mmCIF file of C-alpha atoms in Angstrom:
data_model
loop_
_atom_site.group_PDB
_atom_site.id
_atom_site.type_symbol
_atom_site.label_atom_id
_atom_site.label_comp_id
_atom_site.label_asym_id
_atom_site.label_seq_id
_atom_site.Cartn_x
_atom_site.Cartn_y
_atom_site.Cartn_z
ATOM 1 C CA MET A 1 -2.780 -11.792 -20.702
ATOM 2 C CA LEU A 2 -5.798 -9.774 -19.477
ATOM 3 C CA PRO A 3 -9.516 -10.626 -19.726
ATOM 4 C CA ILE A 4 -10.165 -7.803 -22.172
ATOM 5 C CA GLY A 5 -9.658 -7.183 -25.882
ATOM 6 C CA PRO A 6 -7.496 -4.484 -27.510
ATOM 7 C CA ARG A 7 -10.567 -2.749 -28.942
ATOM 8 C CA ASP A 8 -11.798 -2.070 -25.399
ATOM 9 C CA CYS A 9 -8.598 -0.139 -24.630
ATOM 10 C CA GLN A 10 -7.454 3.368 -25.580
ATOM 11 C CA PHE A 11 -4.065 4.030 -27.158
ATOM 12 C CA TYR A 12 -1.926 7.164 -26.954
ATOM 13 C CA TYR A 13 1.399 8.421 -28.242
ATOM 14 C CA SER A 14 3.262 9.381 -25.052
ATOM 15 C CA GLY A 15 4.996 12.466 -26.467
ATOM 16 C CA ASN A 16 8.369 10.726 -26.667
ATOM 17 C CA ARG A 17 8.996 7.145 -27.801
ATOM 18 C CA SER A 18 6.234 5.088 -26.218
ATOM 19 C CA ILE A 19 2.674 4.054 -26.975
ATOM 20 C CA HIS A 20 0.482 4.039 -23.853
ATOM 21 C CA ALA A 21 -2.427 1.602 -23.608
ATOM 22 C CA HIS A 22 -5.111 2.644 -21.096
ATOM 23 C CA VAL A 23 -6.985 -0.448 -19.947
ATOM 24 C CA PRO A 24 -10.400 -0.157 -18.200
ATOM 25 C CA LEU A 25 -9.367 -2.487 -15.378
ATOM 26 C CA PHE A 26 -8.272 -1.453 -11.910
ATOM 27 C CA ILE A 27 -5.729 -3.302 -9.735
ATOM 28 C CA GLN A 28 -6.188 -2.605 -6.025
ATOM 29 C CA SER A 29 -3.285 -4.472 -4.396
ATOM 30 C CA LYS A 30 0.496 -4.694 -4.475
ATOM 31 C CA ALA A 31 0.181 -8.426 -5.144
ATOM 32 C CA GLY A 32 -1.889 -7.651 -8.231
ATOM 33 C CA LEU A 33 0.825 -5.321 -9.544
ATOM 34 C CA ILE A 34 3.462 -7.999 -8.982
ATOM 35 C CA ARG A 35 1.386 -10.590 -10.878
ATOM 36 C CA LEU A 36 0.798 -8.166 -13.753
ATOM 37 C CA LYS A 37 4.501 -7.392 -13.976
ATOM 38 C CA GLU A 38 5.286 -11.121 -14.094
ATOM 39 C CA GLN A 39 2.703 -11.639 -16.844
ATOM 40 C CA ALA A 40 4.094 -8.736 -18.886
ATOM 41 C CA THR A 41 7.628 -10.131 -18.569
ATOM 42 C CA GLU A 42 6.457 -13.620 -19.613
ATOM 43 C CA PHE A 43 4.615 -12.110 -22.591
ATOM 44 C CA ASN A 44 7.798 -10.321 -23.689
ATOM 45 C CA ASN A 45 9.852 -13.509 -23.434
ATOM 46 C CA GLU A 46 7.329 -15.648 -25.276
ATOM 47 C CA ASN A 47 6.503 -13.166 -28.051
ATOM 48 C CA ASN A 48 9.767 -11.208 -28.489
ATOM 49 C CA ALA A 49 7.787 -8.132 -27.404
ATOM 50 C CA ILE A 50 8.937 -4.956 -25.612
ATOM 51 C CA LEU A 51 6.217 -4.148 -23.100
ATOM 52 C CA ASP A 52 7.660 -1.887 -20.398
ATOM 53 C CA ALA A 53 7.187 -4.042 -17.298
ATOM 54 C CA SER A 54 8.959 -1.519 -15.051
ATOM 55 C CA ILE A 55 5.836 0.671 -14.815
ATOM 56 C CA TYR A 56 3.937 -1.780 -12.620
ATOM 57 C CA SER A 57 4.900 -0.376 -9.229
ATOM 58 C CA ARG A 58 3.436 2.086 -6.727
ATOM 59 C CA LYS A 59 3.250 5.847 -7.334
ATOM 60 C CA ARG A 60 4.117 5.920 -11.033
ATOM 61 C CA GLN A 61 3.750 9.151 -13.008
ATOM 62 C CA PHE A 62 0.603 9.215 -15.170
ATOM 63 C CA ARG A 63 0.730 11.731 -18.020
ATOM 64 C CA LEU A 64 -2.654 13.115 -19.024
ATOM 65 C CA LEU A 65 -3.932 13.586 -22.538
ATOM 66 C CA GLY A 66 -2.656 16.882 -23.964
ATOM 67 C CA VAL A 67 0.275 17.270 -21.557
ATOM 68 C CA GLU A 68 3.608 18.106 -23.193
ATOM 69 C CA HIS A 69 6.530 15.734 -22.710
ATOM 70 C CA GLY A 70 9.374 17.405 -20.818
ATOM 71 C CA LYS A 71 12.085 16.325 -23.284
ATOM 72 C CA THR A 72 10.418 16.605 -26.691
ATOM 73 C CA GLY A 73 7.674 19.177 -26.159
ATOM 74 C CA ASP A 74 5.250 16.859 -27.985
ATOM 75 C CA LYS A 75 1.807 16.370 -26.450
ATOM 76 C CA LYS A 76 0.289 13.076 -25.419
ATOM 77 C CA ILE A 77 -2.295 12.366 -28.130
ATOM 78 C CA SER A 78 -4.819 9.681 -28.977
ATOM 79 C CA VAL A 79 -3.886 7.221 -31.731
ATOM 80 C CA GLY A 80 -5.726 4.362 -33.389
ATOM 81 C CA LEU A 81 -5.193 0.672 -32.659
ATOM 82 C CA ASN A 82 -3.965 -0.017 -36.199
ATOM 83 C CA ASP A 83 -2.282 3.322 -36.976
ATOM 84 C CA THR A 84 0.996 3.081 -38.881
ATOM 85 C CA ASP A 85 4.156 4.954 -37.883
ATOM 86 C CA GLN A 86 3.448 7.419 -40.696
ATOM 87 C CA GLN A 87 -0.095 8.066 -39.454
ATOM 88 C CA ILE A 88 1.138 8.611 -35.893
ATOM 89 C CA ALA A 89 3.845 10.993 -37.137
ATOM 90 C CA GLN A 90 1.226 12.984 -39.033
ATOM 91 C CA ALA A 91 -1.035 13.049 -35.967
ATOM 92 C CA ILE A 92 1.843 14.543 -33.957
ATOM 93 C CA VAL A 93 2.245 17.322 -36.497
ATOM 94 C CA ASP A 94 -1.498 17.987 -36.646
ATOM 95 C CA ALA A 95 -2.020 17.682 -32.875
ATOM 96 C CA ASP A 96 -4.680 20.060 -31.598
ATOM 97 C CA VAL A 97 -5.646 18.561 -28.234
ATOM 98 C CA GLU A 98 -6.254 20.114 -24.827
ATOM 99 C CA LYS A 99 -5.973 18.638 -21.361
ATOM 100 C CA PRO A 100 -9.216 17.419 -19.744
ATOM 101 C CA ASP A 101 -10.638 19.871 -17.217
ATOM 102 C CA THR A 102 -10.133 17.490 -14.265
ATOM 103 C CA TYR A 103 -8.450 14.161 -13.513
ATOM 104 C CA TYR A 104 -11.900 12.748 -12.834
ATOM 105 C CA ASP A 105 -13.017 13.537 -16.404
ATOM 106 C CA PHE A 106 -10.060 11.664 -17.835
ATOM 107 C CA LEU A 107 -10.551 8.575 -15.621
ATOM 108 C CA VAL A 108 -14.224 8.463 -16.471
ATOM 109 C CA ASP A 109 -13.211 8.405 -20.131
ATOM 110 C CA VAL A 110 -10.960 5.390 -19.497
ATOM 111 C CA PHE A 111 -13.038 3.423 -16.976
ATOM 112 C CA GLY A 112 -16.557 4.588 -17.787
ATOM 113 C CA GLN A 113 -16.546 6.032 -14.249
ATOM 114 C CA SER A 114 -13.879 6.869 -11.704
ATOM 115 C CA PRO A 115 -12.723 3.818 -9.685
ATOM 116 C CA PHE A 116 -11.520 6.132 -6.912
ATOM 117 C CA VAL A 117 -14.825 6.562 -5.144
ATOM 118 C CA GLY A 118 -14.654 9.023 -2.256
ATOM 119 C CA ASP A 119 -11.554 10.930 -3.380
ATOM 120 C CA ASN A 120 -12.613 14.364 -4.572
ATOM 121 C CA ILE A 121 -9.041 15.483 -5.227
ATOM 122 C CA LEU A 122 -9.763 14.096 -8.711
ATOM 123 C CA THR A 123 -12.033 17.075 -9.340
ATOM 124 C CA VAL A 124 -9.177 19.535 -8.845
ATOM 125 C CA PRO A 125 -8.399 21.327 -12.149
ATOM 126 C CA THR A 126 -5.545 19.653 -14.019
ATOM 127 C CA ASP A 127 -3.635 22.935 -14.212
ATOM 128 C CA SER A 128 -3.360 23.080 -10.379
ATOM 129 C CA LYS A 129 0.114 22.568 -8.966
ATOM 130 C CA SER A 130 0.668 19.231 -7.228
ATOM 131 C CA GLY A 131 0.725 19.505 -3.468
ATOM 132 C CA GLU A 132 -1.335 22.681 -3.115
ATOM 133 C CA GLY A 133 -4.075 22.755 -0.503
ATOM 134 C CA SER A 134 -4.719 20.324 2.310
ATOM 135 C CA LYS A 135 -2.635 17.194 2.651
ATOM 136 C CA ARG A 136 -5.840 15.243 3.287
ATOM 137 C CA THR A 137 -8.830 14.676 1.083
ATOM 138 C CA LYS A 138 -12.128 15.656 2.700
ATOM 139 C CA SER A 139 -15.213 14.256 1.034
ATOM 140 C CA ALA A 140 -18.552 12.954 2.136
ATOM 141 C CA ILE A 141 -20.031 9.599 1.218
ATOM 142 C CA GLN A 142 -23.220 11.289 0.106
ATOM 143 C CA ASP A 143 -21.266 13.132 -2.613
ATOM 144 C CA TYR A 144 -21.300 9.821 -4.482
ATOM 145 C CA ASP A 145 -24.914 8.745 -4.777
ATOM 146 C CA GLN A 146 -24.229 5.401 -6.477
ATOM 147 C CA PRO A 147 -21.642 2.703 -5.754
ATOM 148 C CA PRO A 148 -19.485 1.432 -8.630
ATOM 149 C CA SER A 149 -21.605 -0.328 -11.254
ATOM 150 C CA ASP A 150 -19.361 -3.402 -11.383
ATOM 151 C CA PRO A 151 -19.406 -4.971 -7.893
ATOM 152 C CA ASN A 152 -16.909 -7.628 -8.958
ATOM 153 C CA LEU A 153 -14.363 -4.965 -9.851
ATOM 154 C CA HIS A 154 -14.978 -2.221 -7.311
ATOM 155 C CA GLY A 155 -17.436 -3.583 -4.741
ATOM 156 C CA ARG A 156 -14.870 -4.276 -2.066
ATOM 157 C CA TYR A 157 -13.361 -0.828 -2.538
ATOM 158 C CA TRP A 158 -16.777 0.727 -1.978
ATOM 159 C CA ARG A 159 -17.137 -1.112 1.356
ATOM 160 C CA HIS A 160 -14.137 0.787 2.730
ATOM 161 C CA TYR A 161 -16.484 3.790 2.731
ATOM 162 C CA THR A 162 -19.971 2.408 3.346
ATOM 163 C CA ASP A 163 -19.681 -0.526 5.771
ATOM 164 C CA LYS A 164 -20.240 0.032 9.498
ATOM 165 C CA PRO A 165 -17.273 2.022 10.847
ATOM 166 C CA VAL A 166 -14.850 0.515 13.335
ATOM 167 C CA SER A 167 -14.478 2.736 16.416
ATOM 168 C CA PRO A 168 -11.332 2.531 18.570
ATOM 169 C CA TYR A 169 -13.180 4.440 21.321
ATOM 170 C CA ALA A 170 -16.396 2.467 21.848
ATOM 171 C CA ASN A 171 -17.157 0.454 24.988
ATOM 172 C CA ALA A 172 -14.135 1.675 26.929
ATOM 173 C CA ASP A 173 -15.020 1.812 30.632
ATOM 174 C CA ALA A 174 -11.829 3.556 31.728
ATOM 175 C CA ASP A 175 -8.862 5.353 30.233
ATOM 176 C CA ASP A 176 -6.550 2.392 30.879
ATOM 177 C CA THR A 177 -8.873 -0.079 29.135
ATOM 178 C CA ARG A 178 -7.545 0.261 25.629
ATOM 179 C CA SER A 179 -8.838 -1.016 22.340
ATOM 180 C CA LEU A 180 -6.372 -2.370 19.799
ATOM 181 C CA THR A 181 -6.982 -1.889 16.074
ATOM 182 C CA ILE A 182 -4.555 -3.050 13.367
ATOM 183 C CA VAL A 183 -5.212 -1.850 9.815
ATOM 184 C CA GLN A 184 -3.789 -1.248 6.370
ATOM 185 C CA VAL A 185 -4.637 2.187 4.972
ATOM 186 C CA ILE A 186 -6.521 2.097 1.654
ATOM 187 C CA GLU A 187 -7.252 5.756 0.889
ATOM 188 C CA ASN A 188 -7.212 9.287 2.271
ATOM 189 C CA VAL A 189 -9.423 10.345 5.156
ATOM 190 C CA PHE A 190 -12.976 11.374 4.222
ATOM 191 C CA GLU A 191 -15.517 13.406 6.171
ATOM 192 C CA GLU A 192 -19.153 12.641 6.877
ATOM 193 C CA GLY A 193 -21.197 14.819 9.186
ATOM 194 C CA ARG A 194 -19.146 15.774 12.238
ATOM 195 C CA TYR A 195 -16.653 12.913 11.945
ATOM 196 C CA HIS A 196 -13.655 11.813 9.903
ATOM 197 C CA TYR A 197 -13.058 8.259 8.724
ATOM 198 C CA ALA A 198 -10.077 6.408 7.270
ATOM 199 C CA PRO A 199 -10.869 3.751 4.612
ATOM 200 C CA CYS A 200 -8.954 0.657 5.747
ATOM 201 C CA GLU A 201 -8.491 -3.071 5.576
ATOM 202 C CA VAL A 202 -8.879 -4.214 9.186
ATOM 203 C CA LEU A 203 -6.453 -7.017 10.043
ATOM 204 C CA GLY A 204 -7.771 -7.309 13.585
ATOM 205 C CA MET A 205 -9.564 -5.317 16.263
ATOM 206 C CA VAL A 206 -10.619 -5.807 19.884
ATOM 207 C CA GLY A 207 -12.741 -3.044 21.411
ATOM 208 C CA GLY A 208 -12.256 -1.383 24.759
ATOM 209 C CA GLY A 209 -14.729 -3.636 26.532
ATOM 210 C CA GLY A 210 -13.156 -6.764 25.058
ATOM 211 C CA GLU A 211 -16.420 -8.154 23.699
ATOM 212 C CA TYR A 212 -16.478 -6.352 20.338
ATOM 213 C CA THR A 213 -14.018 -7.885 17.870
ATOM 214 C CA VAL A 214 -13.350 -7.677 14.145
ATOM 215 C CA PHE A 215 -11.436 -10.472 12.464
ATOM 216 C CA GLY A 216 -11.731 -11.853 8.932
ATOM 217 C CA ASP A 217 -11.873 -15.488 7.911
ATOM 218 C CA ASP A 218 -8.467 -15.908 6.219
ATOM 219 C CA GLU A 219 -8.649 -12.322 4.896
ATOM 220 C CA THR A 220 -8.924 -8.753 6.063
ATOM 221 C CA VAL A 221 -12.187 -6.851 6.550
ATOM 222 C CA SER A 222 -13.005 -3.765 4.468
ATOM 223 C CA ARG A 223 -14.240 -1.072 6.880
ATOM 224 C CA PRO A 224 -13.833 2.664 7.532
ATOM 225 C CA VAL A 225 -12.140 3.506 10.854
ATOM 226 C CA LYS A 226 -13.594 6.370 12.889
ATOM 227 C CA LEU A 227 -11.139 9.080 13.975
ATOM 228 C CA SER A 228 -11.807 11.331 16.944
ATOM 229 C CA GLY A 229 -11.245 15.072 16.854
ATOM 230 C CA GLU A 230 -8.033 14.488 18.814
ATOM 231 C CA ASP A 231 -6.770 11.688 16.554
ATOM 232 C CA TYR A 232 -7.665 13.135 13.153
ATOM 233 C CA PRO A 233 -4.883 15.792 13.160
ATOM 234 C CA LYS A 234 -2.343 13.037 13.955
ATOM 235 C CA TRP A 235 -3.414 10.861 11.017
ATOM 236 C CA ASP A 236 -0.766 11.356 8.343
ATOM 237 C CA TYR A 237 -0.597 7.997 6.597
ATOM 238 C CA GLU A 238 -0.562 6.975 2.953
ATOM 239 C CA ARG A 239 -2.220 4.198 0.999
ATOM 240 C CA GLY A 240 -0.492 0.904 1.818
ATOM 241 C CA ASP A 241 0.747 1.927 5.296
ATOM 242 C CA TYR A 242 0.163 -0.442 8.212
ATOM 243 C CA VAL A 243 -1.099 1.293 11.351
ATOM 244 C CA VAL A 244 -1.814 0.226 14.937
ATOM 245 C CA ILE A 245 -4.297 2.274 16.983
ATOM 246 C CA LEU A 246 -4.285 1.967 20.778
ATOM 247 C CA GLY A 247 -7.534 3.732 21.641
ATOM 248 C CA GLY A 248 -9.601 4.399 24.720
ATOM 249 C CA LYS A 249 -12.293 6.436 26.432
ATOM 250 C CA SER A 250 -10.231 9.638 26.298
ATOM 251 C CA ASN A 251 -10.443 9.658 22.454
ATOM 252 C CA ARG A 252 -6.685 10.285 22.444
ATOM 253 C CA SER A 253 -5.062 7.246 20.868
ATOM 254 C CA ILE A 254 -1.491 6.136 20.467
ATOM 255 C CA ILE A 255 -1.062 5.630 16.717
ATOM 256 C CA LEU A 256 1.902 3.605 15.430
ATOM 257 C CA ASN A 257 3.207 3.150 11.895
ATOM 258 C CA VAL A 258 4.413 -0.466 11.716
ATOM 259 C CA GLY A 259 5.632 -2.803 9.009
ATOM 260 C CA GLU A 260 3.591 -5.406 7.169
ATOM 261 C CA VAL A 261 5.266 -8.282 9.015
ATOM 262 C CA GLU A 262 4.717 -6.703 12.429
ATOM 263 C CA ALA A 263 1.074 -5.923 11.588
ATOM 264 C CA SER A 264 0.447 -9.504 10.481
ATOM 265 C CA LEU A 265 2.109 -11.060 13.533
ATOM 266 C CA ALA A 266 0.445 -8.646 15.966
ATOM 267 C CA SER A 267 -3.020 -9.282 14.504
ATOM 268 C CA ALA A 268 -2.504 -13.057 14.677
ATOM 269 C CA THR A 269 -1.411 -12.701 18.311
ATOM 270 C CA LEU A 270 -4.384 -10.433 19.033
ATOM 271 C CA GLU A 271 -6.846 -12.998 17.722
ATOM 272 C CA ARG A 272 -5.152 -15.983 19.350
ATOM 273 C CA ASP A 273 -3.923 -14.610 22.714
ATOM 274 C CA GLY A 274 -5.736 -11.296 23.239
ATOM 275 C CA ARG A 275 -4.864 -7.628 23.703
ATOM 276 C CA GLU A 276 -2.296 -7.885 26.460
ATOM 277 C CA ALA A 277 -0.214 -10.349 24.466
ATOM 278 C CA ALA A 278 -0.403 -8.291 21.248
ATOM 279 C CA ILE A 279 0.452 -5.021 23.028
ATOM 280 C CA GLY A 280 3.283 -6.789 24.843
ATOM 281 C CA LEU A 281 4.627 -8.008 21.505
ATOM 282 C CA LEU A 282 4.653 -4.477 20.083
ATOM 283 C CA ASP A 283 6.373 -3.322 23.263
ATOM 284 C CA GLU A 284 9.096 -5.982 22.881
ATOM 285 C CA TRP A 285 9.717 -4.849 19.292
ATOM 286 C CA GLY A 286 10.484 -1.344 20.515
ATOM 287 C CA TYR A 287 7.260 0.484 19.662
ATOM 288 C CA ASP A 288 6.152 3.108 22.156
ATOM 289 C CA VAL A 289 2.855 1.657 23.365
ATOM 290 C CA GLY A 290 2.603 4.099 26.266
ATOM 291 C CA LYS A 291 1.969 1.784 29.175
ATOM 292 C CA SER A 292 3.545 -1.648 29.292
ATOM 293 C CA GLY A 293 0.831 -4.240 28.783
ATOM 294 C CA MET A 294 -2.497 -2.884 30.028
ATOM 295 C CA ASN A 295 -1.740 -1.247 33.367
ATOM 296 C CA GLY A 296 2.034 -1.249 33.813
ATOM 297 C CA SER A 297 4.458 1.600 34.327
ATOM 298 C CA PRO A 298 5.701 3.744 31.455
ATOM 299 C CA ARG A 299 8.370 2.042 29.369
ATOM 300 C CA PRO A 300 11.568 3.650 28.080
ATOM 301 C CA PRO A 301 11.555 4.763 24.455
ATOM 302 C CA ALA A 302 12.836 2.442 21.744
ATOM 303 C CA SER A 303 16.588 2.543 21.195
ATOM 304 C CA ALA A 304 17.980 4.580 18.326
ATOM 305 C CA GLU A 305 19.192 1.333 16.732
ATOM 306 C CA GLN A 306 15.716 -0.250 16.848
ATOM 307 C CA THR A 307 14.153 2.892 15.400
ATOM 308 C CA GLU A 308 16.691 2.990 12.570
ATOM 309 C CA VAL A 309 16.025 -0.640 11.629
ATOM 310 C CA MET A 310 12.270 0.015 11.529
ATOM 311 C CA GLU A 311 12.784 3.082 9.348
ATOM 312 C CA ARG A 312 15.028 1.152 6.977
ATOM 313 C CA LYS A 313 12.503 -1.664 6.691
ATOM 314 C CA HIS A 314 9.645 0.753 5.955
ATOM 315 C CA THR A 315 11.760 2.490 3.299
ATOM 316 C CA VAL A 316 12.454 -0.813 1.554
ATOM 317 C CA GLU A 317 8.733 -1.626 1.556
ATOM 318 C CA ARG A 318 7.733 1.797 0.205
ATOM 319 C CA LYS A 319 10.557 2.126 -2.301
ATOM 320 C CA SER A 320 12.999 -0.795 -2.719
ATOM 321 C CA PHE A 321 16.447 -2.027 -1.779
ATOM 322 C CA ASP A 322 17.727 -0.005 -4.735
ATOM 323 C CA HIS A 323 17.145 3.135 -2.646
ATOM 324 C CA PHE A 324 20.149 2.308 -0.421
ATOM 325 C CA GLU A 325 23.833 2.535 -1.287
ATOM 326 C CA ASP A 326 24.636 0.371 1.762
ATOM 327 C CA GLU A 327 22.125 -2.294 0.729
ATOM 328 C CA GLU A 328 24.043 -5.147 2.375
ATOM 329 C CA SER A 329 24.074 -3.411 5.756
ATOM 330 C CA VAL A 330 20.361 -2.653 5.493
ATOM 331 C CA ALA A 331 19.546 -6.249 4.543
ATOM 332 C CA VAL A 332 21.505 -7.669 7.476
ATOM 333 C CA SER A 333 19.965 -5.325 10.070
ATOM 334 C CA VAL A 334 16.422 -6.005 8.818
ATOM 335 C CA ALA A 335 17.103 -9.761 8.666
ATOM 336 C CA CYS A 336 18.288 -9.790 12.295
ATOM 337 C CA HIS A 337 15.109 -7.976 13.364
ATOM 338 C CA LEU A 338 12.747 -10.215 11.393
ATOM 339 C CA LEU A 339 14.428 -13.443 12.484
ATOM 340 C CA ALA A 340 14.065 -12.333 16.112
ATOM 341 C CA VAL A 341 10.404 -11.332 15.927
ATOM 342 C CA GLY A 342 9.024 -13.605 13.219
ATOM 343 C CA GLY A 343 11.295 -16.577 12.678
ATOM 344 C CA TRP A 344 12.553 -18.154 9.480
ATOM 345 C CA ASP A 345 9.419 -18.274 7.309
ATOM 346 C CA VAL A 346 8.414 -14.660 7.973
ATOM 347 C CA THR A 347 11.946 -13.441 7.206
ATOM 348 C CA TRP A 348 12.309 -15.594 4.090
ATOM 349 C CA ASN A 349 8.952 -14.472 2.673
ATOM 350 C CA TRP A 350 9.731 -10.796 3.306
ATOM 351 C CA PHE A 351 13.086 -10.934 1.513
ATOM 352 C CA LYS A 352 11.574 -12.967 -1.322
ATOM 353 C CA ARG A 353 8.829 -10.398 -1.843
ATOM 354 C CA GLU A 354 11.078 -7.332 -1.635
ATOM 355 C CA TYR A 355 13.828 -8.701 -3.913
ATOM 356 C CA GLU A 356 11.292 -9.986 -6.422
ATOM 357 C CA LYS A 357 10.073 -6.397 -6.770
ATOM 358 C CA VAL A 358 13.498 -5.486 -8.183
ATOM 359 C CA GLU A 359 13.899 -8.860 -9.941
ATOM 360 C CA ARG A 360 16.939 -9.875 -7.874
ATOM 361 C CA PHE A 361 15.697 -12.662 -5.613
ATOM 362 C CA ASP A 362 18.206 -15.533 -5.372
ATOM 363 C CA PRO A 363 16.970 -18.373 -3.115
ATOM 364 C CA ARG A 364 20.432 -19.864 -2.536
ATOM 365 C CA VAL A 365 22.099 -16.554 -1.649
ATOM 366 C CA THR A 366 19.191 -15.620 0.651
ATOM 367 C CA TYR A 367 19.419 -19.016 2.383
ATOM 368 C CA GLU A 368 23.178 -18.716 2.904
ATOM 369 C CA LYS A 369 22.972 -15.198 4.370
ATOM 370 C CA LEU A 370 20.093 -15.950 6.754
ATOM 371 C CA SER A 371 21.798 -19.168 7.878
ATOM 372 C CA ALA A 372 25.052 -17.288 8.479
ATOM 373 C CA ILE A 373 23.317 -14.803 10.779
ATOM 374 C CA ILE A 374 21.820 -17.624 12.847
ATOM 375 C CA GLU A 375 25.180 -19.442 13.036
ATOM 376 C CA CYS A 376 26.977 -16.284 14.177
ATOM 377 C CA TYR A 377 24.446 -15.529 16.944
ATOM 378 C CA PRO A 378 23.017 -18.914 18.009
ATOM 379 C CA GLU A 379 21.974 -17.656 21.458
ATOM 380 C CA ASP A 380 19.713 -15.018 19.846
ATOM 381 C CA TYR A 381 18.025 -17.410 17.437
ATOM 382 C CA ASP A 382 17.862 -20.708 19.338
ATOM 383 C CA HIS A 383 14.094 -20.713 18.671
ATOM 384 C CA ILE A 384 14.649 -21.084 14.921
ATOM 385 C CA GLN A 385 14.937 -24.397 13.113
ATOM 386 C CA VAL A 386 16.799 -23.795 9.849
ATOM 387 C CA PRO A 387 15.176 -25.744 7.001
ATOM 388 C CA GLU A 388 17.014 -27.525 4.205
ATOM 389 C CA CYS A 389 18.564 -25.398 1.494
ATOM 390 C CA PRO A 390 16.185 -24.945 -1.465
ATOM 391 C CA SER A 391 17.290 -26.737 -4.611
#
């Protein structure tokens, strides 16, 4: 299932009923987690195995070696690849293991080195309480004097820190000449010299002067994004968030938290039709872009209904549909929004992805519900051509 042998992994008794296998490979994307979950499920079906495929999602708990399980009081301990149940039971009785001093020490033991370059929160003692201290990680690139040794595994991650920074403030001749930067956040803010930077995947960027652009060829660009002294305190985004930065000469940007679909559509519009069109699109969707277009009058704030739909959509993406008791209502409101701004394919792909995360995607049911919305409100969706029902 993975390009690595069992003897290259480390095995642990969890402290309750499970055996944990720590694999020295690092998955950097949500798509990678989804593929791994699918492979684990297929392996179970084909081999009558009981791998726990539910763990392959964002923000899972990771119990360290030597930590006691909350229910049993047993510690997580190392076991051998071929240990019998009796040997493991004896190891539990004889357990004399302490937690590693830091999270970094433990990850180095698993990976050979920490894959989380640039995140010095890993050096916090393991007995510190979660959440203490600053909400942002401050670290300098020079604290890590060597990039990851395996460029195929971690090279792109390293570029989020070391490639030439993208600046939302450069080449702006006037306050109303705004740059537009659309990114996905990869890690916490780090500090180098007098400035702060956010490691990001840049979906698209046009500088204040209009001549400087950043677009990838069929993929995003791994770059740090420079944050001004005025913008840094406003940056409160997590890994995986999609963010739009409307910057300018004043160094005071409008920063918007958008969804994946909106970020993708806005970046495509930015590259194809330019800044005014992309900013206008965000404005139509209800985001507060400050001034309408480039030089228009202030726009009214987004309606409470629009804001609620955006919040619901973001919650589904961060958690899942299972988070909502009124799942049907949430699905309908998000579907209406996506059909209006993105059309059929964008809406279909979003629902497919989100329901596959909870293993409940039904193509026929999804088709019937999206078609019903369009039939009920034909004047709102006359731009959509409904395809044939999938077999």
